Tab-separated table of C-alpha atoms in Angstrom:
chain	number	residue	atom	x	y	z
W	1	UNK	CA	-51.198	-1.877	2.238
W	2	UNK	CA	-48.132	-3.705	0.894
W	3	UNK	CA	-46.826	-0.483	-0.652
W	4	UNK	CA	-47.339	1.354	2.633
W	5	UNK	CA	-45.426	-1.325	4.517
W	6	UNK	CA	-42.611	-1.276	1.979
W	7	UNK	CA	-42.321	2.505	2.253
W	8	UNK	CA	-42.314	2.294	6.068
W	9	UNK	CA	-39.595	-0.379	5.946
W	10	UNK	CA	-37.533	1.697	3.501
W	11	UNK	CA	-37.873	4.771	5.736
W	12	UNK	CA	-36.845	2.828	8.843
W	13	UNK	CA	-33.802	1.359	7.107
W	14	UNK	CA	-32.820	4.742	5.643
W	15	UNK	CA	-32.714	6.436	9.008
W	16	UNK	CA	-31.204	3.434	10.766
W	17	UNK	CA	-28.117	3.582	8.588
W	18	UNK	CA	-27.597	7.340	8.727
W	19	UNK	CA	-26.066	9.358	11.543
W	20	UNK	CA	-26.360	13.010	12.504
W	21	UNK	CA	-23.071	14.868	12.168
W	22	UNK	CA	-22.366	18.263	13.742
W	23	UNK	CA	-20.670	20.429	11.125
W	24	UNK	CA	-20.048	23.889	12.558
W	25	UNK	CA	-23.433	25.477	13.236
W	26	UNK	CA	-25.207	22.941	11.039
W	27	UNK	CA	-26.251	19.347	11.445
W	28	UNK	CA	-25.970	17.080	8.417
W	29	UNK	CA	-26.636	13.380	7.886
W	30	UNK	CA	-24.010	10.837	6.908
W	31	UNK	CA	-24.453	7.174	6.117
W	32	UNK	CA	-21.932	4.707	7.526
W	33	UNK	CA	-20.596	3.984	3.993
W	34	UNK	CA	-20.036	7.733	3.564
W	35	UNK	CA	-18.120	7.839	6.850
W	36	UNK	CA	-16.053	4.842	5.736
W	37	UNK	CA	-15.298	6.590	2.440
W	38	UNK	CA	-14.040	9.668	4.313
W	39	UNK	CA	-11.847	7.443	6.485
W	40	UNK	CA	-10.140	5.945	3.399
W	41	UNK	CA	-8.516	9.313	2.732
W	42	UNK	CA	-6.440	9.067	5.910
W	43	UNK	CA	-3.676	6.833	7.222
W	44	UNK	CA	-5.627	5.952	10.368
W	45	UNK	CA	-9.008	6.465	11.998
W	46	UNK	CA	-9.223	7.336	15.695
W	47	UNK	CA	-12.675	7.128	17.298
W	48	UNK	CA	-13.282	8.810	20.655
W	49	UNK	CA	-16.445	7.357	22.175
W	50	UNK	CA	-18.306	9.572	24.657
W	51	UNK	CA	-16.247	12.531	23.469
W	52	UNK	CA	-18.153	15.145	25.502
W	53	UNK	CA	-17.461	18.633	24.179
W	54	UNK	CA	-15.045	17.287	21.542
W	55	UNK	CA	-12.014	19.279	22.611
W	56	UNK	CA	-9.922	16.113	22.367
W	57	UNK	CA	-10.967	15.698	18.719
W	58	UNK	CA	-10.208	19.326	17.861
W	59	UNK	CA	-6.741	19.360	19.445
W	60	UNK	CA	-5.819	15.946	18.029
W	61	UNK	CA	-6.935	16.874	14.496
W	62	UNK	CA	-4.824	20.036	14.687
W	63	UNK	CA	-1.703	18.075	15.630
W	64	UNK	CA	-2.140	15.120	13.262
W	65	UNK	CA	-3.611	15.924	9.813
W	66	UNK	CA	-2.986	12.377	8.541
W	67	UNK	CA	-5.470	10.757	10.949
W	68	UNK	CA	-9.262	11.049	10.849
W	69	UNK	CA	-10.569	11.842	14.335
W	70	UNK	CA	-14.190	10.901	15.016
W	71	UNK	CA	-15.907	12.049	18.199
W	72	UNK	CA	-19.176	10.365	19.173
W	73	UNK	CA	-21.519	11.653	21.868
W	74	UNK	CA	-25.312	11.794	22.372
W	75	UNK	CA	-25.166	15.480	23.411
W	76	UNK	CA	-25.316	17.320	20.090
W	77	UNK	CA	-25.162	20.875	21.488
W	78	UNK	CA	-22.172	20.034	23.632
W	79	UNK	CA	-20.015	19.306	20.559
W	80	UNK	CA	-21.030	22.458	18.696
W	81	UNK	CA	-18.284	24.776	20.019
W	82	UNK	CA	-15.361	22.634	18.952
W	83	UNK	CA	-17.029	21.641	15.696
W	84	UNK	CA	-17.273	25.354	14.842
W	85	UNK	CA	-13.575	25.726	15.668
W	86	UNK	CA	-12.758	22.801	13.369
W	87	UNK	CA	-14.680	24.436	10.515
W	88	UNK	CA	-12.881	27.751	11.067
W	89	UNK	CA	-9.520	25.944	11.014
W	90	UNK	CA	-10.643	23.916	7.949
W	91	UNK	CA	-9.955	20.641	9.736
W	92	UNK	CA	-11.471	18.120	7.350
W	93	UNK	CA	-9.994	15.306	9.471
W	94	UNK	CA	-12.465	15.875	12.333
W	95	UNK	CA	-15.986	14.420	12.516
W	96	UNK	CA	-18.532	14.874	15.314
W	97	UNK	CA	-21.276	12.218	15.289
W	98	UNK	CA	-24.396	12.264	17.457
W	99	UNK	CA	-25.169	8.888	19.029
W	100	UNK	CA	-25.247	6.981	22.281
W	101	UNK	CA	-23.513	3.621	22.415
W	102	UNK	CA	-26.903	1.866	22.440
W	103	UNK	CA	-28.066	3.608	19.244
W	104	UNK	CA	-24.862	3.232	17.278
W	105	UNK	CA	-25.762	1.589	13.912
W	106	UNK	CA	-24.866	-2.079	13.667
W	107	UNK	CA	-22.830	-1.436	10.511
W	108	UNK	CA	-20.641	1.116	12.321
W	109	UNK	CA	-18.084	-1.632	12.795
W	110	UNK	CA	-14.389	-2.290	12.143
W	111	UNK	CA	-13.850	1.421	11.501
W	112	UNK	CA	-11.286	2.477	14.115
W	113	UNK	CA	-7.557	1.777	14.214
W	114	UNK	CA	-7.611	3.384	17.655
W	115	UNK	CA	-10.626	3.639	19.959
W	116	UNK	CA	-10.460	5.778	23.084
W	117	UNK	CA	-13.003	6.007	25.895
W	118	UNK	CA	-11.796	8.680	28.287
W	119	UNK	CA	-13.624	9.030	31.604
W	120	UNK	CA	-16.983	7.786	30.254
W	121	UNK	CA	-20.279	8.653	31.915
W	122	UNK	CA	-23.879	7.525	31.843
W	123	UNK	CA	-24.880	4.293	30.117
W	124	UNK	CA	-21.472	3.924	28.454
W	125	UNK	CA	-19.733	3.926	31.827
W	126	UNK	CA	-22.309	1.636	33.415
W	127	UNK	CA	-22.189	-0.863	30.558
W	128	UNK	CA	-18.400	-1.062	30.531
W	129	UNK	CA	-17.923	-1.269	34.293
W	130	UNK	CA	-20.604	-3.915	34.734
W	131	UNK	CA	-19.283	-5.852	31.747
W	132	UNK	CA	-22.655	-5.808	29.970
W	133	UNK	CA	-22.565	-8.057	26.917
W	134	UNK	CA	-24.430	-5.696	24.566
W	135	UNK	CA	-22.383	-2.593	25.432
W	136	UNK	CA	-19.050	-4.430	25.427
W	137	UNK	CA	-19.991	-6.003	22.085
W	138	UNK	CA	-20.826	-2.600	20.574
W	139	UNK	CA	-17.514	-1.145	21.770
W	140	UNK	CA	-15.489	-4.143	20.593
W	141	UNK	CA	-17.180	-4.090	17.184
W	142	UNK	CA	-15.858	-0.601	16.355
W	143	UNK	CA	-12.200	-1.638	16.309
W	144	UNK	CA	-10.384	-3.017	13.255
W	145	UNK	CA	-8.259	-6.131	13.371
W	146	UNK	CA	-4.874	-5.106	14.701
W	147	UNK	CA	-6.387	-2.063	16.383
W	148	UNK	CA	-6.152	-0.759	19.925
W	149	UNK	CA	-8.756	0.149	22.549
W	150	UNK	CA	-7.713	2.520	25.326
W	151	UNK	CA	-10.057	3.197	28.261
W	152	UNK	CA	-9.510	5.518	31.242
W	153	UNK	CA	-11.851	5.019	34.202
W	154	UNK	CA	-12.036	7.166	37.300
W	155	UNK	CA	-15.392	7.650	38.976
W	156	UNK	CA	-15.823	7.888	42.726
W	157	UNK	CA	-18.826	6.865	44.815
W	158	UNK	CA	-17.746	9.457	47.376
W	159	UNK	CA	-17.370	12.337	44.890
W	160	UNK	CA	-20.245	11.410	42.528
W	161	UNK	CA	-22.696	9.658	44.866
W	162	UNK	CA	-25.931	10.225	42.897
W	163	UNK	CA	-24.543	8.967	39.580
W	164	UNK	CA	-22.778	6.045	41.233
W	165	UNK	CA	-26.044	5.038	42.907
W	166	UNK	CA	-28.126	5.539	39.756
W	167	UNK	CA	-25.809	3.382	37.657
W	168	UNK	CA	-25.164	0.920	40.499
W	169	UNK	CA	-21.431	1.301	40.039
W	170	UNK	CA	-19.157	-1.010	42.035
W	171	UNK	CA	-15.973	0.162	43.686
W	172	UNK	CA	-13.106	0.233	41.204
W	173	UNK	CA	-10.116	-1.875	42.210
W	174	UNK	CA	-7.351	-3.495	40.137
W	175	UNK	CA	-8.936	-6.881	40.843
W	176	UNK	CA	-12.366	-5.739	39.667
W	177	UNK	CA	-10.975	-4.199	36.471
W	178	UNK	CA	-9.121	-7.434	35.695
W	179	UNK	CA	-11.779	-9.961	36.727
W	180	UNK	CA	-14.879	-8.206	35.359
W	181	UNK	CA	-14.066	-5.572	32.738
W	182	UNK	CA	-11.016	-7.177	31.106
W	183	UNK	CA	-12.701	-10.596	31.091
W	184	UNK	CA	-15.818	-9.146	29.460
W	185	UNK	CA	-13.712	-7.770	26.597
W	186	UNK	CA	-11.757	-11.028	26.306
W	187	UNK	CA	-15.042	-12.878	25.847
W	188	UNK	CA	-16.114	-10.567	22.990
W	189	UNK	CA	-12.818	-10.094	21.110
W	190	UNK	CA	-11.644	-13.334	19.553
W	191	UNK	CA	-8.377	-11.928	18.168
W	192	UNK	CA	-7.199	-10.300	21.376
W	193	UNK	CA	-3.432	-9.875	21.603
W	194	UNK	CA	-3.150	-8.652	25.162
W	195	UNK	CA	-4.680	-6.512	27.889
W	196	UNK	CA	-2.692	-4.088	30.004
W	197	UNK	CA	-4.160	-2.667	33.224
W	198	UNK	CA	-2.361	0.213	34.893
W	199	UNK	CA	-2.943	2.709	37.662
W	200	UNK	CA	-3.407	6.055	35.930
W	201	UNK	CA	-1.804	9.124	37.464
W	202	UNK	CA	-4.062	12.137	37.935
W	203	UNK	CA	-1.203	14.294	36.651
W	204	UNK	CA	-1.637	12.742	33.192
W	205	UNK	CA	-5.229	13.948	32.884
W	206	UNK	CA	-4.044	17.398	31.860
W	207	UNK	CA	-2.428	15.897	28.740
W	208	UNK	CA	-5.625	14.258	27.477
W	209	UNK	CA	-7.120	17.324	25.794
W	210	UNK	CA	-10.493	17.085	27.492
W	211	UNK	CA	-12.059	19.902	29.516
W	212	UNK	CA	-13.531	17.411	31.981
W	213	UNK	CA	-10.156	15.687	32.416
W	214	UNK	CA	-8.459	19.019	33.033
W	215	UNK	CA	-11.032	19.922	35.699
W	216	UNK	CA	-10.350	16.649	37.500
W	217	UNK	CA	-6.635	17.463	37.731
W	218	UNK	CA	-7.563	20.254	40.172
W	219	UNK	CA	-10.122	18.189	42.071
W	220	UNK	CA	-9.765	15.792	44.949
W	221	UNK	CA	-7.715	12.637	44.545
W	222	UNK	CA	-9.446	9.623	43.038
W	223	UNK	CA	-8.310	6.196	41.816
W	224	UNK	CA	-7.838	6.107	38.061
W	225	UNK	CA	-7.244	3.072	35.877
W	226	UNK	CA	-6.059	2.662	32.304
W	227	UNK	CA	-7.153	-0.388	30.334
W	228	UNK	CA	-5.381	-0.981	27.010
W	229	UNK	CA	-6.580	-3.780	24.731
W	230	UNK	CA	-4.513	-4.824	21.703
W	231	UNK	CA	-5.911	-6.980	18.900
W	232	UNK	CA	-4.199	-9.203	16.339
W	233	UNK	CA	-4.332	-8.709	12.609
């Protein structure tokens, strides 16, 4: 019985500390230490959380070969197209990891010099907007000391009524972003250096390198906010 329990514990720990990675048409497994080892080969690591199809990762890796770009999203199939493109272009500085924010391993921490969350959706959006301690803590834990978190928010209860109702999303205003979201991050990041909250122009969405962002540039007007969090070394 003891041996069976030990084997079960070993198996649970083994899978807990490994992540699925989309590599072209294949899916491989990487441990967090293996990901960290890959990151050491580059000047910086940029993590894009809720990356969607991964176009942002692909285009960024093409432009900047000295930075490791890591896209994380729970939708494995969605990232396949741009992962295949990365393989064809031999972009070793692009990683596509399969995970939701809730299932991100605890040791996936202090990895990113830059963390972007661009127009999040689902539980990631709900957790950030409502200032949920667990989600905010997971997000904050990814960034290195001296790193930067950049978040772009822009949902609309009028344009996305079913999702807004399902996630119980409040109306976004500058006051709400400052008093709820920014304060939630301030409570979780002890070495915070400053938080900048700005209205975000819809015209800038086309520069992001995301298919969803580009679609929104042609859609109806909506309020967009940029939240930039700087940390101290």
